[in-house]
mmCIF file of C-alpha atoms in Angstrom:
data_model
loop_
_atom_site.group_PDB
_atom_site.id
_atom_site.type_symbol
_atom_site.label_atom_id
_atom_site.label_comp_id
_atom_site.label_asym_id
_atom_site.label_seq_id
_atom_site.Cartn_x
_atom_site.Cartn_y
_atom_site.Cartn_z
ATOM 1 C CA MET A 1 67.559 -61.268 55.985
ATOM 2 C CA GLY A 2 67.283 -63.461 52.364
ATOM 3 C CA LEU A 3 70.974 -64.224 50.440
ATOM 4 C CA GLY A 4 70.972 -64.037 46.547
ATOM 5 C CA PHE A 5 73.151 -64.454 44.190
ATOM 6 C CA LEU A 6 74.634 -62.698 41.427
ATOM 7 C CA PHE A 7 76.788 -64.547 38.321
ATOM 8 C CA PRO A 8 78.846 -61.723 35.784
ATOM 9 C CA GLY A 9 78.618 -61.163 32.004
ATOM 10 C CA GLN A 10 80.484 -60.982 29.748
ATOM 11 C CA GLY A 11 83.538 -58.176 30.597
ATOM 12 C CA ALA A 12 83.870 -59.202 33.629
ATOM 13 C CA GLN A 13 86.523 -61.985 32.750
ATOM 14 C CA VAL A 14 90.809 -61.432 32.731
ATOM 15 C CA VAL A 15 93.077 -64.144 31.896
ATOM 16 C CA GLY A 16 94.108 -65.443 35.397
ATOM 17 C CA MET A 17 90.724 -64.766 36.598
ATOM 18 C CA VAL A 18 89.893 -66.630 40.043
ATOM 19 C CA GLY A 19 93.973 -68.254 39.873
ATOM 20 C CA ASP A 20 94.247 -67.984 43.711
ATOM 21 C CA ILE A 21 91.349 -70.312 44.541
ATOM 22 C CA ALA A 22 92.450 -72.489 41.430
ATOM 23 C CA ALA A 23 95.365 -72.778 43.592
ATOM 24 C CA VAL A 24 93.501 -74.358 47.008
ATOM 25 C CA GLU A 25 90.482 -75.309 45.969
ATOM 26 C CA PRO A 26 91.038 -78.341 43.799
ATOM 27 C CA ALA A 27 86.783 -78.387 42.597
ATOM 28 C CA VAL A 28 87.592 -74.682 40.002
ATOM 29 C CA SER A 29 90.249 -77.452 37.957
ATOM 30 C CA GLU A 30 87.541 -79.944 38.519
ATOM 31 C CA ARG A 31 84.771 -77.702 36.921
ATOM 32 C CA PHE A 32 87.773 -76.962 34.368
ATOM 33 C CA GLU A 33 88.281 -80.177 33.551
ATOM 34 C CA GLU A 34 84.569 -81.041 32.784
ATOM 35 C CA ALA A 35 84.217 -78.400 30.960
ATOM 36 C CA SER A 36 86.511 -78.930 28.724
ATOM 37 C CA ASP A 37 85.759 -82.156 27.980
ATOM 38 C CA ALA A 38 82.781 -81.354 27.365
ATOM 39 C CA LEU A 39 83.942 -78.163 24.853
ATOM 40 C CA GLY A 40 86.761 -80.366 23.206
ATOM 41 C CA PHE A 41 89.357 -78.129 23.667
ATOM 42 C CA ASP A 42 91.152 -76.927 27.125
ATOM 43 C CA LEU A 43 89.151 -74.173 28.368
ATOM 44 C CA GLY A 44 91.433 -73.884 31.388
ATOM 45 C CA ASP A 45 94.592 -73.705 29.584
ATOM 46 C CA VAL A 46 93.212 -70.438 27.735
ATOM 47 C CA VAL A 47 91.626 -69.226 31.252
ATOM 48 C CA GLU A 48 95.272 -69.415 33.273
ATOM 49 C CA ASN A 49 97.001 -68.851 30.677
ATOM 50 C CA GLY A 50 95.912 -66.553 27.993
ATOM 51 C CA PRO A 51 95.645 -65.003 25.195
ATOM 52 C CA ALA A 52 93.391 -62.100 26.054
ATOM 53 C CA GLU A 53 92.787 -62.448 22.345
ATOM 54 C CA ARG A 54 91.633 -66.452 22.648
ATOM 55 C CA LEU A 55 89.491 -65.882 25.870
ATOM 56 C CA ASN A 56 87.857 -62.317 24.660
ATOM 57 C CA GLN A 57 86.094 -64.246 22.007
ATOM 58 C CA THR A 58 82.526 -64.605 22.460
ATOM 59 C CA GLU A 59 82.825 -68.319 22.141
ATOM 60 C CA VAL A 60 85.485 -68.608 24.073
ATOM 61 C CA THR A 61 84.410 -65.922 26.547
ATOM 62 C CA GLN A 62 81.121 -66.815 27.361
ATOM 63 C CA PRO A 63 81.740 -70.508 28.896
ATOM 64 C CA ALA A 64 85.225 -69.266 30.801
ATOM 65 C CA LEU A 65 82.612 -67.233 32.921
ATOM 66 C CA LEU A 66 80.349 -69.907 33.175
ATOM 67 C CA THR A 67 82.370 -72.575 33.838
ATOM 68 C CA SER A 68 84.229 -69.710 36.922
ATOM 69 C CA GLY A 69 80.947 -69.173 38.390
ATOM 70 C CA VAL A 70 79.647 -72.517 38.646
ATOM 71 C CA ALA A 71 83.019 -73.559 40.197
ATOM 72 C CA LEU A 72 82.879 -70.470 43.058
ATOM 73 C CA LEU A 73 79.529 -71.905 43.776
ATOM 74 C CA ASP A 74 80.819 -74.972 44.436
ATOM 75 C CA VAL A 75 84.183 -73.739 46.124
ATOM 76 C CA TRP A 76 81.067 -71.899 48.604
ATOM 77 C CA ARG A 77 79.089 -74.606 49.124
ATOM 78 C CA ARG A 78 82.086 -77.229 49.466
ATOM 79 C CA ARG A 79 83.240 -74.752 52.034
ATOM 80 C CA GLY A 80 80.071 -74.717 54.501
ATOM 81 C CA GLY A 81 78.614 -71.588 52.385
ATOM 82 C CA ALA A 82 74.590 -71.044 52.879
ATOM 83 C CA GLU A 83 72.232 -71.587 50.038
ATOM 84 C CA PRO A 84 70.467 -68.958 47.804
ATOM 85 C CA GLU A 85 67.049 -67.984 48.025
ATOM 86 C CA VAL A 86 66.613 -66.531 44.955
ATOM 87 C CA VAL A 87 69.622 -66.053 41.717
ATOM 88 C CA ALA A 88 70.119 -63.994 38.507
ATOM 89 C CA GLY A 89 72.743 -62.738 36.127
ATOM 90 C CA HIS A 90 73.872 -60.240 33.961
ATOM 91 C CA SER A 91 73.216 -61.135 30.659
ATOM 92 C CA LEU A 92 75.247 -64.404 29.791
ATOM 93 C CA GLY A 93 75.588 -64.771 33.607
ATOM 94 C CA GLU A 94 71.471 -65.325 33.714
ATOM 95 C CA TYR A 95 72.559 -69.468 32.493
ATOM 96 C CA SER A 96 75.119 -69.369 35.321
ATOM 97 C CA ALA A 97 72.183 -68.422 37.533
ATOM 98 C CA LEU A 98 70.156 -71.003 35.917
ATOM 99 C CA VAL A 99 72.872 -74.167 36.437
ATOM 100 C CA ALA A 100 73.054 -72.415 40.397
ATOM 101 C CA ALA A 101 69.452 -72.877 40.433
ATOM 102 C CA GLY A 102 69.189 -76.381 38.792
ATOM 103 C CA SER A 103 67.232 -75.529 35.720
ATOM 104 C CA LEU A 104 70.337 -76.617 33.864
ATOM 105 C CA GLU A 105 72.865 -78.766 34.407
ATOM 106 C CA PHE A 106 76.406 -77.144 34.186
ATOM 107 C CA ALA A 107 77.947 -80.218 31.431
ATOM 108 C CA SER A 108 74.966 -78.581 28.846
ATOM 109 C CA ALA A 109 74.697 -75.168 29.804
ATOM 110 C CA VAL A 110 78.505 -75.175 28.688
ATOM 111 C CA VAL A 111 77.993 -76.622 25.314
ATOM 112 C CA LEU A 112 74.637 -73.949 24.787
ATOM 113 C CA VAL A 113 76.876 -70.662 26.085
ATOM 114 C CA HIS A 114 79.704 -71.841 23.493
ATOM 115 C CA GLU A 115 77.113 -72.036 20.569
ATOM 116 C CA ARG A 116 75.124 -68.834 22.064
ATOM 117 C CA GLY A 117 78.568 -67.140 21.207
ATOM 118 C CA LYS A 118 78.885 -68.588 17.728
ATOM 119 C CA LEU A 119 75.515 -67.389 17.100
ATOM 120 C CA MET A 120 76.010 -63.918 18.325
ATOM 121 C CA GLN A 121 79.378 -63.687 16.736
ATOM 122 C CA GLY A 122 77.916 -64.919 13.517
ATOM 123 C CA ALA A 123 74.966 -62.044 13.520
ATOM 124 C CA VAL A 124 76.737 -58.637 12.944
ATOM 125 C CA PRO A 125 79.882 -58.800 10.841
ATOM 126 C CA ALA A 126 82.930 -57.677 12.441
ATOM 127 C CA GLY A 127 83.017 -53.522 12.862
ATOM 128 C CA ARG A 128 79.420 -53.352 12.017
ATOM 129 C CA GLY A 129 78.179 -52.997 15.240
ATOM 130 C CA GLY A 130 79.077 -50.889 18.401
ATOM 131 C CA MET A 131 78.128 -50.558 22.621
ATOM 132 C CA ALA A 132 78.970 -47.640 24.426
ATOM 133 C CA ALA A 133 78.449 -46.319 28.493
ATOM 134 C CA ILE A 134 76.346 -43.708 29.285
ATOM 135 C CA LEU A 135 77.042 -42.018 32.638
ATOM 136 C CA GLY A 136 74.859 -40.108 34.548
ATOM 137 C CA LEU A 137 71.150 -39.380 32.414
ATOM 138 C CA ASP A 138 68.181 -40.429 33.230
ATOM 139 C CA ASP A 139 66.433 -43.421 31.578
ATOM 140 C CA GLU A 140 64.477 -41.769 29.853
ATOM 141 C CA VAL A 141 66.651 -39.231 28.279
ATOM 142 C CA VAL A 142 68.900 -42.083 27.411
ATOM 143 C CA GLN A 143 66.055 -43.732 24.715
ATOM 144 C CA ALA A 144 65.233 -40.379 23.604
ATOM 145 C CA CYS A 145 68.781 -39.850 22.270
ATOM 146 C CA CYS A 146 68.638 -42.704 20.893
ATOM 147 C CA GLN A 147 65.274 -42.513 19.457
ATOM 148 C CA ALA A 148 66.212 -38.689 17.733
ATOM 149 C CA ILE A 149 69.440 -41.607 15.454
ATOM 150 C CA GLU A 150 68.749 -42.631 11.827
ATOM 151 C CA GLY A 151 69.948 -46.289 12.158
ATOM 152 C CA THR A 152 69.376 -49.409 14.843
ATOM 153 C CA VAL A 153 70.788 -47.972 18.380
ATOM 154 C CA THR A 154 69.258 -49.032 21.712
ATOM 155 C CA PRO A 155 69.198 -49.005 25.565
ATOM 156 C CA ALA A 156 71.171 -52.654 25.912
ATOM 157 C CA ASN A 157 71.464 -53.173 29.548
ATOM 158 C CA TYR A 158 69.674 -50.256 31.899
ATOM 159 C CA ASN A 159 72.619 -51.671 34.535
ATOM 160 C CA ALA A 160 71.479 -48.889 37.550
ATOM 161 C CA SER A 161 70.345 -45.225 38.527
ATOM 162 C CA GLY A 162 72.347 -42.692 36.039
ATOM 163 C CA GLN A 163 74.626 -45.845 34.104
ATOM 164 C CA VAL A 164 72.861 -47.037 31.482
ATOM 165 C CA VAL A 165 74.556 -48.898 27.737
ATOM 166 C CA ILE A 166 73.841 -48.337 24.259
ATOM 167 C CA ALA A 167 74.162 -50.746 21.156
ATOM 168 C CA GLY A 168 73.528 -51.121 18.073
ATOM 169 C CA ALA A 169 74.813 -50.428 14.724
ATOM 170 C CA ALA A 170 78.495 -48.636 15.044
ATOM 171 C CA ASP A 171 77.647 -45.462 12.794
ATOM 172 C CA ALA A 172 74.670 -44.969 14.967
ATOM 173 C CA VAL A 173 76.021 -45.936 18.502
ATOM 174 C CA ALA A 174 78.748 -42.847 17.654
ATOM 175 C CA ALA A 175 76.014 -40.738 16.727
ATOM 176 C CA ALA A 176 74.248 -41.406 19.675
ATOM 177 C CA ILE A 177 77.534 -40.907 22.017
ATOM 178 C CA ASP A 178 77.145 -37.297 20.580
ATOM 179 C CA ALA A 179 73.936 -36.966 21.257
ATOM 180 C CA CYS A 180 74.314 -38.058 24.643
ATOM 181 C CA LYS A 181 77.360 -35.576 25.086
ATOM 182 C CA ALA A 182 75.200 -33.015 23.877
ATOM 183 C CA ARG A 183 72.159 -33.496 26.652
ATOM 184 C CA GLY A 184 74.739 -33.480 29.312
ATOM 185 C CA ALA A 185 75.854 -37.030 29.804
ATOM 186 C CA ARG A 186 79.507 -37.081 32.538
ATOM 187 C CA ARG A 187 80.452 -39.874 30.213
ATOM 188 C CA ALA A 188 79.302 -41.309 27.202
ATOM 189 C CA VAL A 189 82.276 -44.367 26.406
ATOM 190 C CA PRO A 190 82.803 -46.941 22.779
ATOM 191 C CA LEU A 191 82.899 -50.356 24.809
ATOM 192 C CA ASP A 192 85.963 -53.043 23.285
ATOM 193 C CA VAL A 193 83.012 -55.358 22.504
ATOM 194 C CA SER A 194 83.329 -57.190 19.397
ATOM 195 C CA VAL A 195 79.621 -58.449 19.510
ATOM 196 C CA PRO A 196 75.593 -55.785 20.149
ATOM 197 C CA SER A 197 74.299 -57.637 22.690
ATOM 198 C CA HIS A 198 71.114 -57.115 23.356
ATOM 199 C CA CYS A 199 69.671 -55.513 20.797
ATOM 200 C CA VAL A 200 67.718 -56.461 17.147
ATOM 201 C CA LEU A 201 71.293 -56.796 15.786
ATOM 202 C CA MET A 202 71.059 -60.156 17.507
ATOM 203 C CA ALA A 203 67.580 -61.177 15.331
ATOM 204 C CA PRO A 204 69.302 -63.401 12.709
ATOM 205 C CA ALA A 205 70.810 -65.723 15.855
ATOM 206 C CA SER A 206 67.533 -66.224 17.248
ATOM 207 C CA GLU A 207 65.745 -68.771 14.775
ATOM 208 C CA PRO A 208 68.911 -70.993 15.848
ATOM 209 C CA LEU A 209 69.059 -70.290 19.249
ATOM 210 C CA ALA A 210 65.927 -71.344 19.537
ATOM 211 C CA GLU A 211 65.889 -74.448 18.042
ATOM 212 C CA LEU A 212 68.999 -75.016 20.256
ATOM 213 C CA LEU A 213 66.739 -73.917 23.650
ATOM 214 C CA SER A 214 64.328 -76.692 22.541
ATOM 215 C CA ASN A 215 66.941 -79.934 22.931
ATOM 216 C CA ALA A 216 68.258 -78.331 26.413
ATOM 217 C CA ASP A 217 66.953 -79.850 29.112
ATOM 218 C CA ILE A 218 65.774 -76.897 30.689
ATOM 219 C CA ARG A 219 63.981 -77.845 34.234
ATOM 220 C CA ASP A 220 62.072 -75.730 36.361
ATOM 221 C CA SER A 221 64.490 -74.707 38.879
ATOM 222 C CA ARG A 222 64.949 -75.523 42.611
ATOM 223 C CA ILE A 223 64.666 -71.777 43.439
ATOM 224 C CA PRO A 224 63.311 -68.528 41.917
ATOM 225 C CA VAL A 225 65.904 -67.116 38.923
ATOM 226 C CA VAL A 226 65.603 -63.173 38.284
ATOM 227 C CA GLN A 227 65.197 -63.223 34.968
ATOM 228 C CA ASN A 228 66.737 -60.045 32.356
ATOM 229 C CA TYR A 229 64.152 -59.859 30.510
ATOM 230 C CA SER A 230 61.639 -59.525 32.829
ATOM 231 C CA ALA A 231 63.409 -58.693 35.468
ATOM 232 C CA ALA A 232 60.946 -61.193 37.531
ATOM 233 C CA ALA A 233 61.719 -64.406 39.201
ATOM 234 C CA ALA A 234 60.773 -68.027 37.040
ATOM 235 C CA ILE A 235 60.688 -70.648 38.494
ATOM 236 C CA ASP A 236 58.839 -73.359 35.688
ATOM 237 C CA GLY A 237 61.046 -74.380 32.772
ATOM 238 C CA ALA A 238 59.081 -73.392 29.756
ATOM 239 C CA ALA A 239 58.972 -70.081 31.338
ATOM 240 C CA ILE A 240 62.825 -70.024 31.372
ATOM 241 C CA ARG A 241 63.506 -70.955 28.281
ATOM 242 C CA ASP A 242 60.979 -68.661 26.991
ATOM 243 C CA ASN A 243 62.552 -66.058 29.042
ATOM 244 C CA LEU A 244 66.354 -66.841 27.674
ATOM 245 C CA LEU A 245 65.252 -66.441 23.793
ATOM 246 C CA ARG A 246 63.629 -62.998 24.218
ATOM 247 C CA GLN A 247 66.943 -62.037 26.942
ATOM 248 C CA LEU A 248 69.027 -62.223 23.172
ATOM 249 C CA VAL A 249 67.148 -58.837 21.326
ATOM 250 C CA SER A 250 65.948 -57.539 24.413
ATOM 251 C CA PRO A 251 67.390 -54.611 27.660
ATOM 252 C CA VAL A 252 68.829 -56.422 30.238
ATOM 253 C CA ARG A 253 66.940 -54.973 33.374
ATOM 254 C CA TRP A 254 69.180 -55.293 35.294
ATOM 255 C CA SER A 255 68.032 -52.367 37.918
ATOM 256 C CA GLU A 256 64.612 -53.677 38.000
ATOM 257 C CA SER A 257 66.234 -56.863 38.726
ATOM 258 C CA VAL A 258 68.150 -56.506 41.914
ATOM 259 C CA GLY A 259 65.673 -54.091 43.323
ATOM 260 C CA ASN A 260 62.327 -56.349 43.013
ATOM 261 C CA MET A 261 64.804 -59.081 45.267
ATOM 262 C CA ALA A 262 65.739 -56.607 47.222
ATOM 263 C CA HIS A 263 61.880 -55.358 48.077
ATOM 264 C CA SER A 264 61.069 -58.999 48.151
ATOM 265 C CA GLY A 265 63.142 -59.558 51.123
ATOM 266 C CA THR A 266 66.835 -60.064 50.532
ATOM 267 C CA GLU A 267 68.999 -58.201 51.764
ATOM 268 C CA VAL A 268 72.971 -59.822 51.306
ATOM 269 C CA PHE A 269 74.087 -60.941 47.876
ATOM 270 C CA VAL A 270 77.008 -62.381 46.761
ATOM 271 C CA GLU A 271 78.765 -62.002 43.204
ATOM 272 C CA CYS A 272 79.633 -64.971 42.597
ATOM 273 C CA GLY A 273 82.408 -64.526 38.897
ATOM 274 C CA PRO A 274 85.399 -62.945 38.784
ATOM 275 C CA GLY A 275 85.374 -59.005 39.573
ATOM 276 C CA ASN A 276 83.104 -56.902 41.576
ATOM 277 C CA VAL A 277 81.484 -55.155 39.393
ATOM 278 C CA LEU A 278 78.215 -56.346 40.287
ATOM 279 C CA ALA A 279 78.290 -55.257 43.701
ATOM 280 C CA GLY A 280 79.138 -52.312 42.505
ATOM 281 C CA LEU A 281 75.948 -52.019 41.024
ATOM 282 C CA ALA A 282 74.119 -53.777 43.600
ATOM 283 C CA ARG A 283 74.944 -50.527 45.898
ATOM 284 C CA ARG A 284 74.499 -47.781 43.636
ATOM 285 C CA ILE A 285 70.596 -49.768 43.254
ATOM 286 C CA ASP A 286 70.026 -49.340 47.059
ATOM 287 C CA ARG A 287 72.260 -48.530 49.497
ATOM 288 C CA SER A 288 71.137 -50.226 52.104
ATOM 289 C CA LEU A 289 72.217 -53.943 50.401
ATOM 290 C CA SER A 290 75.041 -55.954 51.736
ATOM 291 C CA VAL A 291 77.350 -57.360 48.776
ATOM 292 C CA HIS A 292 80.276 -59.901 48.765
ATOM 293 C CA GLY A 293 82.316 -60.537 46.223
ATOM 294 C CA ILE A 294 83.954 -64.524 45.939
ATOM 295 C CA GLY A 295 86.426 -63.360 43.059
ATOM 296 C CA ASN A 296 89.192 -63.560 45.092
ATOM 297 C CA LEU A 297 89.726 -65.752 48.037
ATOM 298 C CA GLU A 298 90.357 -62.858 50.354
ATOM 299 C CA GLY A 299 86.869 -61.966 49.375
ATOM 300 C CA LEU A 300 85.887 -66.009 49.933
ATOM 301 C CA GLU A 301 87.002 -65.906 52.898
ATOM 302 C CA SER A 302 85.432 -62.675 53.912
ATOM 303 C CA ALA A 303 81.853 -63.336 52.389
ATOM 304 C CA LEU A 304 81.216 -66.756 53.738
ATOM 305 C CA GLU A 305 82.529 -64.632 57.454
ATOM 306 C CA ALA A 306 80.096 -62.149 56.910
ATOM 307 C CA CYS A 307 77.051 -65.166 55.698
ATOM 308 C CA ALA A 308 77.503 -67.668 58.804
ATOM 309 C CA GLY A 309 74.087 -68.288 60.016
ATOM 310 C CA LEU A 310 72.081 -67.189 57.015
#
C-alpha cells in the first residue's frame, strides 16, 4: 500500500496556520527561523500575526506555504511517520514536494519561490488579470467556453472532475464566467487572487524565472515527483527544472496527477500543509483513496496512527 505526500499551493494560507503544532514542536519554529534568515525578514512573524494583506502578497505567500509544508514534514519524520514513496505539489506546492524529495535544498527553495512570487506579481498589472472557479462542467465544456471568448482566458487548474479553475485577462475571465453559467455550471465564481497563474499572461516572467532556475541547484530526486506540467513522475534534475519553467504558463493537471499516482499503486495520501483542499480533491478524483491532512495537531496525530506500519 503506497504512501504519497501532497503539498498545497496558494490559497491554503491563513494567519496562524500550523500554530497549534508549532506550540508543541520546535521543528516548526526552526524552519521558520531558517527561512527568515534566508529571506532577510521575519517570515514566522507574518505567518503568526499577519496582517493577512501581507501574508497574501504572492512573494510572501509562496515562501510561507513552502516553509509550513516542509516544517510539517520535519515533524512527521521526528514523530516516526512513514516515508512517502512519491510526492506531488499543487502549483507552488511542487517546490515543497521537491524539497521533500531531496531535489532542492530548503533555504534555496525559499529564496527561489520568493523571487518567483515577485516575478509573477510583476508580470500583470494589478487589476488586469483574474481567476475563477468553475464547478459542475466537464473539462471540454469549460475549454470550449474559454475558446469562444475574445481575449485571453484558459483553464489553469484541472483539479477534479467537474472542478476547473480558469485564468486570464479580467474582462475575458468575467465573460467566460457568464458563458459557463449559460452552459449550466453549478457555480462559476471569481477568486480573490492577485495573479492570474498558469496562463500565457505569466509569459513576461518566463525568461527571468528560467535564469533563476538555471542557477538553482536542482538535483535528481530521491523519490519520484509527479509534476504539474506533465502529470507524470520525474526524477532527473534537468527534466524537473524544465517542467518547473513550463508550469508557469501551463495548466496544473492535478486530477491526472493524482489519478496516475493511484494507478501506480499509491493508495494512501498525506496532505502536508495547512487546510484540507487537496484531501477533498483527492477523494473526488478517486473515492477509494485514503487521505489524511496534517495541518493541525489533531489531524497530525490521527494520520500518524492511520499510517503506522506503512
